[in-house]
mmCIF file with all atom_site columns, C-alpha atoms in Angstrom:
data_model
loop_
_atom_site.group_PDB
_atom_site.id
_atom_site.type_symbol
_atom_site.label_atom_id
_atom_site.label_alt_id
_atom_site.label_comp_id
_atom_site.label_asym_id
_atom_site.label_entity_id
_atom_site.label_seq_id
_atom_site.pdbx_PDB_ins_code
_atom_site.Cartn_x
_atom_site.Cartn_y
_atom_site.Cartn_z
_atom_site.occupancy
_atom_site.B_iso_or_equiv
_atom_site.pdbx_formal_charge
_atom_site.auth_seq_id
_atom_site.auth_comp_id
_atom_site.auth_asym_id
_atom_site.auth_atom_id
_atom_site.pdbx_PDB_model_num
ATOM 1   C CA . MET A 1 1   ? 95.542  56.637  64.885 1.00 53.00 ? 27  MET A CA 1
ATOM 2   C CA . ILE A 1 2   ? 94.705  60.401  65.193 1.00 70.00 ? 28  ILE A CA 1
ATOM 3   C CA . ASP A 1 3   ? 90.959  61.016  64.540 1.00 82.00 ? 29  ASP A CA 1
ATOM 4   C CA . ALA A 1 4   ? 89.623  63.986  62.619 1.00 86.00 ? 30  ALA A CA 1
ATOM 5   C CA . THR A 1 5   ? 88.612  65.744  65.835 1.00 88.00 ? 31  THR A CA 1
ATOM 6   C CA . SER A 1 6   ? 92.038  65.491  67.267 1.00 91.00 ? 32  SER A CA 1
ATOM 7   C CA . LYS A 1 7   ? 93.572  66.917  64.024 1.00 91.00 ? 33  LYS A CA 1
ATOM 8   C CA . LYS A 1 8   ? 91.158  69.792  64.080 1.00 92.00 ? 34  LYS A CA 1
ATOM 9   C CA . ILE A 1 9   ? 92.066  70.603  67.716 1.00 92.00 ? 35  ILE A CA 1
ATOM 10  C CA . VAL A 1 10  ? 95.769  70.683  66.797 1.00 92.00 ? 36  VAL A CA 1
ATOM 11  C CA . THR A 1 11  ? 95.372  72.907  63.668 1.00 92.00 ? 37  THR A CA 1
ATOM 12  C CA . ASP A 1 12  ? 92.948  75.171  65.448 1.00 91.00 ? 38  ASP A CA 1
ATOM 13  C CA . SER A 1 13  ? 95.176  75.637  68.527 1.00 91.00 ? 39  SER A CA 1
ATOM 14  C CA . LEU A 1 14  ? 98.422  76.221  66.719 1.00 91.00 ? 40  LEU A CA 1
ATOM 15  C CA . TRP A 1 15  ? 97.075  78.246  63.805 1.00 91.00 ? 41  TRP A CA 1
ATOM 16  C CA . ASP A 1 16  ? 93.391  78.787  62.854 1.00 90.00 ? 42  ASP A CA 1
ATOM 17  C CA . ASN A 1 17  ? 92.158  79.550  66.407 1.00 90.00 ? 43  ASN A CA 1
ATOM 18  C CA . ASN A 1 18  ? 95.370  80.484  68.150 1.00 91.00 ? 44  ASN A CA 1
ATOM 19  C CA . ILE A 1 19  ? 94.906  82.211  71.401 1.00 91.00 ? 45  ILE A CA 1
ATOM 20  C CA . VAL A 1 20  ? 96.983  85.101  70.588 1.00 90.00 ? 46  VAL A CA 1
ATOM 21  C CA . PHE A 1 21  ? 96.992  85.502  66.857 1.00 90.00 ? 47  PHE A CA 1
ATOM 22  C CA . SER A 1 22  ? 93.315  84.692  66.253 1.00 88.00 ? 48  SER A CA 1
ATOM 23  C CA . GLN A 1 23  ? 91.383  85.129  69.441 1.00 87.00 ? 49  GLN A CA 1
ATOM 24  C CA . MET A 1 24  ? 93.824  87.973  70.608 1.00 86.00 ? 50  MET A CA 1
ATOM 25  C CA . ILE A 1 25  ? 93.356  87.300  74.383 1.00 84.00 ? 51  ILE A CA 1
ATOM 26  C CA . GLY A 1 26  ? 95.892  86.833  77.105 1.00 80.00 ? 52  GLY A CA 1
ATOM 27  C CA . LEU A 1 27  ? 97.907  89.792  75.756 1.00 83.00 ? 53  LEU A CA 1
ATOM 28  C CA . CYS A 1 28  ? 98.755  91.215  79.097 1.00 80.00 ? 54  CYS A CA 1
ATOM 29  C CA . PRO A 1 29  ? 101.499 88.562  79.918 1.00 77.00 ? 55  PRO A CA 1
ATOM 30  C CA . LEU A 1 30  ? 102.309 88.335  76.326 1.00 80.00 ? 56  LEU A CA 1
ATOM 31  C CA . LEU A 1 31  ? 103.463 91.905  76.029 1.00 83.00 ? 57  LEU A CA 1
ATOM 32  C CA . ALA A 1 32  ? 104.656 92.284  79.698 1.00 83.00 ? 58  ALA A CA 1
ATOM 33  C CA . VAL A 1 33  ? 107.172 89.263  80.015 1.00 86.00 ? 59  VAL A CA 1
ATOM 34  C CA . THR A 1 34  ? 108.442 88.793  76.390 1.00 88.00 ? 60  THR A CA 1
ATOM 35  C CA . GLY A 1 35  ? 111.593 90.953  76.629 1.00 88.00 ? 61  GLY A CA 1
ATOM 36  C CA . THR A 1 36  ? 113.470 87.711  75.894 1.00 89.00 ? 62  THR A CA 1
ATOM 37  C CA . ALA A 1 37  ? 112.596 84.385  74.432 1.00 91.00 ? 63  ALA A CA 1
ATOM 38  C CA . THR A 1 38  ? 113.533 82.696  77.750 1.00 91.00 ? 64  THR A CA 1
ATOM 39  C CA . ASN A 1 39  ? 111.037 84.606  79.716 1.00 90.00 ? 65  ASN A CA 1
ATOM 40  C CA . GLY A 1 40  ? 108.349 83.851  76.982 1.00 91.00 ? 66  GLY A CA 1
ATOM 41  C CA . LEU A 1 41  ? 109.156 80.101  77.072 1.00 91.00 ? 67  LEU A CA 1
ATOM 42  C CA . GLY A 1 42  ? 109.018 80.030  80.922 1.00 89.00 ? 68  GLY A CA 1
ATOM 43  C CA . MET A 1 43  ? 105.713 81.839  81.028 1.00 91.00 ? 69  MET A CA 1
ATOM 44  C CA . GLY A 1 44  ? 104.298 79.804  78.161 1.00 92.00 ? 70  GLY A CA 1
ATOM 45  C CA . LEU A 1 45  ? 105.175 76.405  79.743 1.00 92.00 ? 71  LEU A CA 1
ATOM 46  C CA . ALA A 1 46  ? 103.653 77.460  83.085 1.00 92.00 ? 72  ALA A CA 1
ATOM 47  C CA . THR A 1 47  ? 100.390 78.461  81.343 1.00 93.00 ? 73  THR A CA 1
ATOM 48  C CA . THR A 1 48  ? 100.401 75.279  79.299 1.00 95.00 ? 74  THR A CA 1
ATOM 49  C CA . VAL A 1 49  ? 100.658 73.121  82.463 1.00 95.00 ? 75  VAL A CA 1
ATOM 50  C CA . VAL A 1 50  ? 97.757  75.087  83.971 1.00 95.00 ? 76  VAL A CA 1
ATOM 51  C CA . MET A 1 51  ? 95.611  74.641  80.969 1.00 95.00 ? 77  MET A CA 1
ATOM 52  C CA . LEU A 1 52  ? 96.407  70.977  80.487 1.00 95.00 ? 78  LEU A CA 1
ATOM 53  C CA . ILE A 1 53  ? 95.470  70.004  84.152 1.00 96.00 ? 79  ILE A CA 1
ATOM 54  C CA . CYS A 1 54  ? 92.478  72.361  84.251 1.00 95.00 ? 80  CYS A CA 1
ATOM 55  C CA . SER A 1 55  ? 90.975  71.011  81.158 1.00 95.00 ? 81  SER A CA 1
ATOM 56  C CA . ALA A 1 56  ? 91.532  67.404  82.165 1.00 95.00 ? 82  ALA A CA 1
ATOM 57  C CA . LEU A 1 57  ? 89.913  67.871  85.591 1.00 95.00 ? 83  LEU A CA 1
ATOM 58  C CA . ILE A 1 58  ? 87.089  69.950  84.442 1.00 95.00 ? 84  ILE A CA 1
ATOM 59  C CA . SER A 1 59  ? 86.212  67.454  81.663 1.00 95.00 ? 85  SER A CA 1
ATOM 60  C CA . TYR A 1 60  ? 86.429  64.545  84.110 1.00 94.00 ? 86  TYR A CA 1
ATOM 61  C CA . GLY A 1 61  ? 84.120  66.268  86.467 1.00 92.00 ? 87  GLY A CA 1
ATOM 62  C CA . ARG A 1 62  ? 81.688  67.906  84.084 1.00 90.00 ? 88  ARG A CA 1
ATOM 63  C CA . LEU A 1 63  ? 78.931  65.481  84.886 1.00 88.00 ? 89  LEU A CA 1
ATOM 64  C CA . PHE A 1 64  ? 79.199  66.208  88.659 1.00 90.00 ? 90  PHE A CA 1
ATOM 65  C CA . ILE A 1 65  ? 79.670  69.970  88.543 1.00 91.00 ? 91  ILE A CA 1
ATOM 66  C CA . PRO A 1 66  ? 76.330  71.853  88.978 1.00 91.00 ? 92  PRO A CA 1
ATOM 67  C CA . GLN A 1 67  ? 75.637  74.033  86.024 1.00 89.00 ? 93  GLN A CA 1
ATOM 68  C CA . GLU A 1 68  ? 74.374  76.988  88.321 1.00 91.00 ? 94  GLU A CA 1
ATOM 69  C CA . ILE A 1 69  ? 77.805  77.302  89.955 1.00 92.00 ? 95  ILE A CA 1
ATOM 70  C CA . ARG A 1 70  ? 80.229  75.902  87.399 1.00 92.00 ? 96  ARG A CA 1
ATOM 71  C CA . ILE A 1 71  ? 81.975  79.339  86.778 1.00 93.00 ? 97  ILE A CA 1
ATOM 72  C CA . PRO A 1 72  ? 82.975  79.887  90.465 1.00 93.00 ? 98  PRO A CA 1
ATOM 73  C CA . ILE A 1 73  ? 84.135  76.256  90.639 1.00 94.00 ? 99  ILE A CA 1
ATOM 74  C CA . PHE A 1 74  ? 86.211  76.628  87.507 1.00 94.00 ? 100 PHE A CA 1
ATOM 75  C CA . VAL A 1 75  ? 87.816  79.910  88.860 1.00 93.00 ? 101 VAL A CA 1
ATOM 76  C CA . VAL A 1 76  ? 88.634  78.205  92.208 1.00 94.00 ? 102 VAL A CA 1
ATOM 77  C CA . LEU A 1 77  ? 90.111  75.131  90.503 1.00 94.00 ? 103 LEU A CA 1
ATOM 78  C CA . ILE A 1 78  ? 92.249  77.305  88.154 1.00 94.00 ? 104 ILE A CA 1
ATOM 79  C CA . ALA A 1 79  ? 93.500  79.306  91.203 1.00 94.00 ? 105 ALA A CA 1
ATOM 80  C CA . MET A 1 80  ? 94.473  76.038  92.998 1.00 95.00 ? 106 MET A CA 1
ATOM 81  C CA . ILE A 1 81  ? 96.516  74.810  90.029 1.00 95.00 ? 107 ILE A CA 1
ATOM 82  C CA . VAL A 1 82  ? 98.172  78.160  89.488 1.00 95.00 ? 108 VAL A CA 1
ATOM 83  C CA . THR A 1 83  ? 99.102  78.341  93.144 1.00 94.00 ? 109 THR A CA 1
ATOM 84  C CA . ALA A 1 84  ? 100.790 74.903  92.886 1.00 94.00 ? 110 ALA A CA 1
ATOM 85  C CA . VAL A 1 85  ? 102.646 75.914  89.762 1.00 93.00 ? 111 VAL A CA 1
ATOM 86  C CA . ASP A 1 86  ? 103.744 79.192  91.414 1.00 93.00 ? 112 ASP A CA 1
ATOM 87  C CA . LEU A 1 87  ? 105.135 77.300  94.446 1.00 94.00 ? 113 LEU A CA 1
ATOM 88  C CA . ILE A 1 88  ? 106.869 74.693  92.218 1.00 92.00 ? 114 ILE A CA 1
ATOM 89  C CA . MET A 1 89  ? 108.536 77.316  90.135 1.00 90.00 ? 115 MET A CA 1
ATOM 90  C CA . ASN A 1 90  ? 109.653 79.288  93.125 1.00 91.00 ? 116 ASN A CA 1
ATOM 91  C CA . ALA A 1 91  ? 111.217 76.007  94.572 1.00 90.00 ? 117 ALA A CA 1
ATOM 92  C CA . TRP A 1 92  ? 112.834 74.673  91.441 1.00 88.00 ? 118 TRP A CA 1
ATOM 93  C CA . MET A 1 93  ? 113.146 77.716  89.061 1.00 85.00 ? 119 MET A CA 1
ATOM 94  C CA . HIS A 1 94  ? 113.680 80.505  91.526 1.00 87.00 ? 120 HIS A CA 1
ATOM 95  C CA . ASP A 1 95  ? 115.544 82.824  89.089 1.00 85.00 ? 121 ASP A CA 1
ATOM 96  C CA . LEU A 1 96  ? 112.867 82.507  86.520 1.00 86.00 ? 122 LEU A CA 1
ATOM 97  C CA . HIS A 1 97  ? 110.184 82.950  89.170 1.00 88.00 ? 123 HIS A CA 1
ATOM 98  C CA . LYS A 1 98  ? 111.825 86.233  90.207 1.00 88.00 ? 124 LYS A CA 1
ATOM 99  C CA . VAL A 1 99  ? 111.840 87.480  86.617 1.00 84.00 ? 125 VAL A CA 1
ATOM 100 C CA . LEU A 1 100 ? 108.212 86.610  85.880 1.00 86.00 ? 126 LEU A CA 1
ATOM 101 C CA . GLY A 1 101 ? 107.110 87.827  89.278 1.00 82.00 ? 127 GLY A CA 1
ATOM 102 C CA . LEU A 1 102 ? 103.413 88.717  89.638 1.00 81.00 ? 128 LEU A CA 1
ATOM 103 C CA . PHE A 1 103 ? 102.512 87.460  86.183 1.00 86.00 ? 129 PHE A CA 1
ATOM 104 C CA . ILE A 1 104 ? 102.645 83.883  87.265 1.00 89.00 ? 130 ILE A CA 1
ATOM 105 C CA . PRO A 1 105 ? 99.631  84.350  89.883 1.00 89.00 ? 131 PRO A CA 1
ATOM 106 C CA . LEU A 1 106 ? 97.930  86.482  87.202 1.00 85.00 ? 132 LEU A CA 1
ATOM 107 C CA . ILE A 1 107 ? 97.581  83.402  85.081 1.00 89.00 ? 133 ILE A CA 1
ATOM 108 C CA . VAL A 1 108 ? 94.358  82.925  87.165 1.00 87.00 ? 134 VAL A CA 1
ATOM 109 C CA . THR A 1 109 ? 92.865  85.858  85.228 1.00 82.00 ? 135 THR A CA 1
ATOM 110 C CA . ASN A 1 110 ? 93.939  84.771  81.879 1.00 85.00 ? 136 ASN A CA 1
ATOM 111 C CA . CYS A 1 111 ? 90.694  84.814  79.811 1.00 85.00 ? 137 CYS A CA 1
ATOM 112 C CA . ALA A 1 112 ? 91.951  81.928  77.577 1.00 87.00 ? 138 ALA A CA 1
ATOM 113 C CA . ILE A 1 113 ? 92.037  79.380  80.429 1.00 92.00 ? 139 ILE A CA 1
ATOM 114 C CA . LEU A 1 114 ? 88.593  80.063  81.786 1.00 90.00 ? 140 LEU A CA 1
ATOM 115 C CA . GLY A 1 115 ? 87.185  80.467  78.215 1.00 90.00 ? 141 GLY A CA 1
ATOM 116 C CA . ARG A 1 116 ? 88.576  77.032  77.131 1.00 91.00 ? 142 ARG A CA 1
ATOM 117 C CA . ALA A 1 117 ? 87.171  75.512  80.387 1.00 91.00 ? 143 ALA A CA 1
ATOM 118 C CA . GLU A 1 118 ? 83.719  76.823  79.659 1.00 91.00 ? 144 GLU A CA 1
ATOM 119 C CA . ALA A 1 119 ? 83.603  76.483  75.875 1.00 91.00 ? 145 ALA A CA 1
ATOM 120 C CA . TYR A 1 120 ? 85.352  73.150  75.397 1.00 93.00 ? 146 TYR A CA 1
ATOM 121 C CA . ALA A 1 121 ? 86.493  71.121  78.489 1.00 93.00 ? 147 ALA A CA 1
ATOM 122 C CA . SER A 1 122 ? 83.089  71.269  80.199 1.00 93.00 ? 148 SER A CA 1
ATOM 123 C CA . ARG A 1 123 ? 81.397  69.914  77.057 1.00 92.00 ? 149 ARG A CA 1
ATOM 124 C CA . ASN A 1 124 ? 83.745  67.321  75.737 1.00 93.00 ? 150 ASN A CA 1
ATOM 125 C CA . PRO A 1 125 ? 85.395  63.918  76.562 1.00 93.00 ? 151 PRO A CA 1
ATOM 126 C CA . VAL A 1 126 ? 88.532  63.840  78.728 1.00 94.00 ? 152 VAL A CA 1
ATOM 127 C CA . PHE A 1 127 ? 90.921  62.951  75.910 1.00 94.00 ? 153 PHE A CA 1
ATOM 128 C CA . HIS A 1 128 ? 89.842  65.604  73.501 1.00 94.00 ? 154 HIS A CA 1
ATOM 129 C CA . ALA A 1 129 ? 89.567  68.244  76.350 1.00 95.00 ? 155 ALA A CA 1
ATOM 130 C CA . THR A 1 130 ? 93.031  67.383  77.607 1.00 95.00 ? 156 THR A CA 1
ATOM 131 C CA . LEU A 1 131 ? 94.420  67.603  74.077 1.00 95.00 ? 157 LEU A CA 1
ATOM 132 C CA . ASP A 1 132 ? 92.740  70.928  73.594 1.00 95.00 ? 158 ASP A CA 1
ATOM 133 C CA . GLY A 1 133 ? 94.266  72.296  76.783 1.00 94.00 ? 159 GLY A CA 1
ATOM 134 C CA . LEU A 1 134 ? 97.681  71.047  75.814 1.00 95.00 ? 160 LEU A CA 1
ATOM 135 C CA . MET A 1 135 ? 97.676  72.321  72.207 1.00 95.00 ? 161 MET A CA 1
ATOM 136 C CA . MET A 1 136 ? 96.116  75.618  73.225 1.00 94.00 ? 162 MET A CA 1
ATOM 137 C CA . GLY A 1 137 ? 98.953  76.099  75.750 1.00 94.00 ? 163 GLY A CA 1
ATOM 138 C CA . VAL A 1 138 ? 101.490 75.086  73.135 1.00 95.00 ? 164 VAL A CA 1
ATOM 139 C CA . GLY A 1 139 ? 100.079 77.612  70.717 1.00 94.00 ? 165 GLY A CA 1
ATOM 140 C CA . PHE A 1 140 ? 100.231 80.333  73.427 1.00 94.00 ? 166 PHE A CA 1
ATOM 141 C CA . THR A 1 141 ? 103.834 79.222  74.155 1.00 94.00 ? 167 THR A CA 1
ATOM 142 C CA . VAL A 1 142 ? 104.803 79.515  70.526 1.00 94.00 ? 168 VAL A CA 1
ATOM 143 C CA . ALA A 1 143 ? 103.390 83.016  70.364 1.00 93.00 ? 169 ALA A CA 1
ATOM 144 C CA . LEU A 1 144 ? 105.340 84.140  73.498 1.00 93.00 ? 170 LEU A CA 1
ATOM 145 C CA . VAL A 1 145 ? 108.640 82.657  72.208 1.00 94.00 ? 171 VAL A CA 1
ATOM 146 C CA . LEU A 1 146 ? 108.126 84.136  68.822 1.00 94.00 ? 172 LEU A CA 1
ATOM 147 C CA . LEU A 1 147 ? 107.522 87.614  70.223 1.00 94.00 ? 173 LEU A CA 1
ATOM 148 C CA . GLY A 1 148 ? 110.324 87.287  72.780 1.00 93.00 ? 174 GLY A CA 1
ATOM 149 C CA . ALA A 1 149 ? 112.802 86.032  70.270 1.00 94.00 ? 175 ALA A CA 1
ATOM 150 C CA . ALA A 1 150 ? 112.123 88.825  67.806 1.00 94.00 ? 176 ALA A CA 1
ATOM 151 C CA . ARG A 1 151 ? 112.453 91.435  70.470 1.00 93.00 ? 177 ARG A CA 1
ATOM 152 C CA . GLU A 1 152 ? 115.615 89.961  71.954 1.00 93.00 ? 178 GLU A CA 1
ATOM 153 C CA . ILE A 1 153 ? 117.316 89.597  68.557 1.00 93.00 ? 179 ILE A CA 1
ATOM 154 C CA . LEU A 1 154 ? 116.491 93.206  67.565 1.00 92.00 ? 180 LEU A CA 1
ATOM 155 C CA . ALA A 1 155 ? 117.398 94.523  71.048 1.00 91.00 ? 181 ALA A CA 1
ATOM 156 C CA . ASP A 1 156 ? 120.875 93.046  71.473 1.00 88.00 ? 182 ASP A CA 1
ATOM 157 C CA . GLY A 1 157 ? 121.472 90.374  68.775 1.00 89.00 ? 183 GLY A CA 1
ATOM 158 C CA . HIS A 1 158 ? 121.173 87.420  71.207 1.00 89.00 ? 184 HIS A CA 1
ATOM 159 C CA . LEU A 1 159 ? 118.544 84.598  71.475 1.00 92.00 ? 185 LEU A CA 1
ATOM 160 C CA . PHE A 1 160 ? 117.563 82.717  74.701 1.00 91.00 ? 186 PHE A CA 1
ATOM 161 C CA . SER A 1 161 ? 120.147 84.618  76.683 1.00 86.00 ? 187 SER A CA 1
ATOM 162 C CA . SER A 1 162 ? 120.498 83.517  80.274 1.00 84.00 ? 188 SER A CA 1
ATOM 163 C CA . ALA A 1 163 ? 118.499 80.321  79.500 1.00 86.00 ? 189 ALA A CA 1
ATOM 164 C CA . SER A 1 164 ? 120.887 78.178  81.703 1.00 84.00 ? 190 SER A CA 1
ATOM 165 C CA . LEU A 1 165 ? 120.518 80.643  84.632 1.00 77.00 ? 191 LEU A CA 1
ATOM 166 C CA . LEU A 1 166 ? 116.706 80.886  84.374 1.00 79.00 ? 192 LEU A CA 1
ATOM 167 C CA . LEU A 1 167 ? 115.635 77.392  83.329 1.00 80.00 ? 193 LEU A CA 1
ATOM 168 C CA . GLY A 1 168 ? 118.600 75.336  84.437 1.00 80.00 ? 194 GLY A CA 1
ATOM 169 C CA . PRO A 1 169 ? 121.977 74.193  82.980 1.00 82.00 ? 195 PRO A CA 1
ATOM 170 C CA . GLY A 1 170 ? 120.280 71.660  80.739 1.00 81.00 ? 196 GLY A CA 1
ATOM 171 C CA . PHE A 1 171 ? 119.026 74.607  78.588 1.00 82.00 ? 197 PHE A CA 1
ATOM 172 C CA . SER A 1 172 ? 122.474 76.282  78.020 1.00 86.00 ? 198 SER A CA 1
ATOM 173 C CA . TRP A 1 173 ? 122.405 74.858  74.416 1.00 86.00 ? 199 TRP A CA 1
ATOM 174 C CA . LEU A 1 174 ? 119.619 77.370  73.587 1.00 87.00 ? 200 LEU A CA 1
ATOM 175 C CA . GLU A 1 175 ? 121.880 80.381  74.174 1.00 89.00 ? 201 GLU A CA 1
ATOM 176 C CA . THR A 1 176 ? 122.781 81.783  70.809 1.00 89.00 ? 202 THR A CA 1
ATOM 177 C CA . THR A 1 177 ? 124.355 84.870  69.336 1.00 88.00 ? 203 THR A CA 1
ATOM 178 C CA . VAL A 1 178 ? 122.410 85.689  66.131 1.00 88.00 ? 204 VAL A CA 1
ATOM 179 C CA . ILE A 1 179 ? 123.991 89.034  65.095 1.00 87.00 ? 205 ILE A CA 1
ATOM 180 C CA . HIS A 1 180 ? 127.734 89.045  65.526 1.00 82.00 ? 206 HIS A CA 1
ATOM 181 C CA . GLY A 1 181 ? 130.095 91.996  65.393 1.00 77.00 ? 207 GLY A CA 1
ATOM 182 C CA . ASP A 1 182 ? 129.555 95.579  66.563 1.00 79.00 ? 208 ASP A CA 1
ATOM 183 C CA . TYR A 1 183 ? 125.744 95.450  66.762 1.00 80.00 ? 209 TYR A CA 1
ATOM 184 C CA . ARG A 1 184 ? 124.542 97.971  69.275 1.00 79.00 ? 210 ARG A CA 1
ATOM 185 C CA . GLY A 1 185 ? 120.934 96.880  69.288 1.00 82.00 ? 211 GLY A CA 1
ATOM 186 C CA . SER A 1 186 ? 117.665 98.751  69.487 1.00 86.00 ? 212 SER A CA 1
ATOM 187 C CA . LEU A 1 187 ? 116.587 100.004 72.874 1.00 86.00 ? 213 LEU A CA 1
ATOM 188 C CA . LEU A 1 188 ? 113.075 100.345 71.549 1.00 87.00 ? 214 LEU A CA 1
ATOM 189 C CA . MET A 1 189 ? 112.628 96.664  71.186 1.00 89.00 ? 215 MET A CA 1
ATOM 190 C CA . ALA A 1 190 ? 113.550 96.160  74.828 1.00 87.00 ? 216 ALA A CA 1
ATOM 191 C CA . LEU A 1 191 ? 110.964 98.594  76.048 1.00 87.00 ? 217 LEU A CA 1
ATOM 192 C CA . PRO A 1 192 ? 107.074 98.065  76.111 1.00 85.00 ? 218 PRO A CA 1
ATOM 193 C CA . PRO A 1 193 ? 106.347 99.946  72.867 1.00 87.00 ? 219 PRO A CA 1
ATOM 194 C CA . GLY A 1 194 ? 108.783 97.469  71.087 1.00 90.00 ? 220 GLY A CA 1
ATOM 195 C CA . GLY A 1 195 ? 106.353 94.695  72.183 1.00 90.00 ? 221 GLY A CA 1
ATOM 196 C CA . PHE A 1 196 ? 103.385 96.351  70.506 1.00 90.00 ? 222 PHE A CA 1
ATOM 197 C CA . LEU A 1 197 ? 105.299 96.970  67.398 1.00 92.00 ? 223 LEU A CA 1
ATOM 198 C CA . VAL A 1 198 ? 106.505 93.361  67.006 1.00 93.00 ? 224 VAL A CA 1
ATOM 199 C CA . MET A 1 199 ? 103.130 92.081  67.820 1.00 93.00 ? 225 MET A CA 1
ATOM 200 C CA . GLY A 1 200 ? 101.638 94.188  65.122 1.00 93.00 ? 226 GLY A CA 1
ATOM 201 C CA . PHE A 1 201 ? 104.026 92.859  62.612 1.00 94.00 ? 227 PHE A CA 1
ATOM 202 C CA . LEU A 1 202 ? 103.454 89.263  63.695 1.00 93.00 ? 228 LEU A CA 1
ATOM 203 C CA . LEU A 1 203 ? 99.677  89.750  63.288 1.00 93.00 ? 229 LEU A CA 1
ATOM 204 C CA . ALA A 1 204 ? 100.080 91.275  59.871 1.00 94.00 ? 230 ALA A CA 1
ATOM 205 C CA . GLY A 1 205 ? 102.341 88.369  58.816 1.00 94.00 ? 231 GLY A CA 1
ATOM 206 C CA . LYS A 1 206 ? 99.696  85.817  60.000 1.00 93.00 ? 232 LYS A CA 1
ATOM 207 C CA . LYS A 1 207 ? 97.080  87.698  58.011 1.00 94.00 ? 233 LYS A CA 1
ATOM 208 C CA . ALA A 1 208 ? 99.185  87.736  54.850 1.00 94.00 ? 234 ALA A CA 1
ATOM 209 C CA . VAL A 1 209 ? 99.946  84.031  55.175 1.00 94.00 ? 235 VAL A CA 1
ATOM 210 C CA . ASP A 1 210 ? 96.188  83.215  55.728 1.00 93.00 ? 236 ASP A CA 1
ATOM 211 C CA . LYS A 1 211 ? 95.336  85.321  52.659 1.00 94.00 ? 237 LYS A CA 1
ATOM 212 C CA . LYS A 1 212 ? 97.906  83.443  50.559 1.00 93.00 ? 238 LYS A CA 1
ATOM 213 C CA . LEU A 1 213 ? 96.619  79.992  51.820 1.00 90.00 ? 239 LEU A CA 1
ATOM 214 C CA . LEU A 1 214 ? 93.068  80.993  50.987 1.00 89.00 ? 240 LEU A CA 1
ATOM 215 C CA . ALA A 1 215 ? 94.062  81.977  47.493 1.00 90.00 ? 241 ALA A CA 1
ATOM 216 C CA . LEU A 1 216 ? 95.910  78.717  46.944 1.00 88.00 ? 242 LEU A CA 1
ATOM 217 C CA . LYS A 1 217 ? 92.907  76.759  48.266 1.00 86.00 ? 243 LYS A CA 1
ATOM 218 C CA . GLN A 1 218 ? 90.623  78.637  45.899 1.00 86.00 ? 244 GLN A CA 1
ATOM 219 C CA . ALA A 1 219 ? 92.892  78.131  42.935 1.00 85.00 ? 245 ALA A CA 1
ATOM 220 C CA . ARG A 1 220 ? 92.815  74.307  43.574 1.00 81.00 ? 246 ARG A CA 1
ATOM 221 C CA . LEU A 1 221 ? 88.957  74.153  43.710 1.00 75.00 ? 247 LEU A CA 1
ATOM 222 C CA . PRO A 1 222 ? 88.367  74.380  39.958 1.00 68.00 ? 248 PRO A CA 1
ATOM 223 C CA . GLN A 1 223 ? 90.925  71.685  39.384 1.00 62.00 ? 249 GLN A CA 1
ATOM 224 C CA . VAL A 1 224 ? 89.180  69.368  41.932 1.00 52.00 ? 250 VAL A CA 1
ATOM 225 C CA . ASN A 1 225 ? 85.786  69.958  40.380 1.00 54.00 ? 251 ASN A CA 1
ATOM 226 C CA . GLU A 1 226 ? 87.172  69.173  36.943 1.00 56.00 ? 252 GLU A CA 1
ATOM 227 C CA . GLN A 1 227 ? 88.352  65.782  38.105 1.00 58.00 ? 253 GLN A CA 1
ATOM 228 C CA . LEU A 1 228 ? 85.048  64.799  39.736 1.00 54.00 ? 254 LEU A CA 1
ATOM 229 C CA . PRO A 1 229 ? 83.085  62.331  37.640 1.00 58.00 ? 255 PRO A CA 1
ATOM 230 C CA . VAL A 1 230 ? 79.930  63.591  36.078 1.00 51.00 ? 256 VAL A CA 1
ATOM 231 C CA . GLU A 1 231 ? 76.788  61.508  36.657 1.00 53.00 ? 257 GLU A CA 1
ATOM 232 C CA . VAL A 1 232 ? 74.368  61.107  33.771 1.00 47.00 ? 258 VAL A CA 1
#
């Protein structure tokens, strides 16, 4: 059974404290590689693997790592994991590795990974730290895929194009034509300014949803208070 802490980790990672939409960190790879949903998915999965392994190892060794040199140790550990992921992707997903290029090694500099290692993994049990790393990575991946999907649809009317070439034949079912007919697309969405525009609209949408959810929560509070028994 999932405890309250695990539920909070999931909701914080995916929505309330999402790396991109709430913390607004790790935006460099977000805006640089999300020309398509396929690129966003590949980058997101690579980052998720790094965050998962890093959080688990740091939490496991938190009692043995000297406090005075913990940050350099965290950075070296993250660099080792990223190097391993980079080599694996180069060997098994070479086409995707060529597309993502330098941004895979730059995962080392992603503030979200070091931030979660310092703020959470180094202070909590292995299970919760591992779950936090996994869900934070999933939340980051969702943001990348959403941004890439929106830009790809607006740019040429397709979704997850070249997924079978970049991720393997097993992902061919993802390739979809969303807008049929004579759609010429928007060149702006394929260029860097399009990433900033779509990101702004996604942030505005999340703010609007948060505002609506808060209003619904406040509207329910009087009803809950009326149902509570009054002690005499």
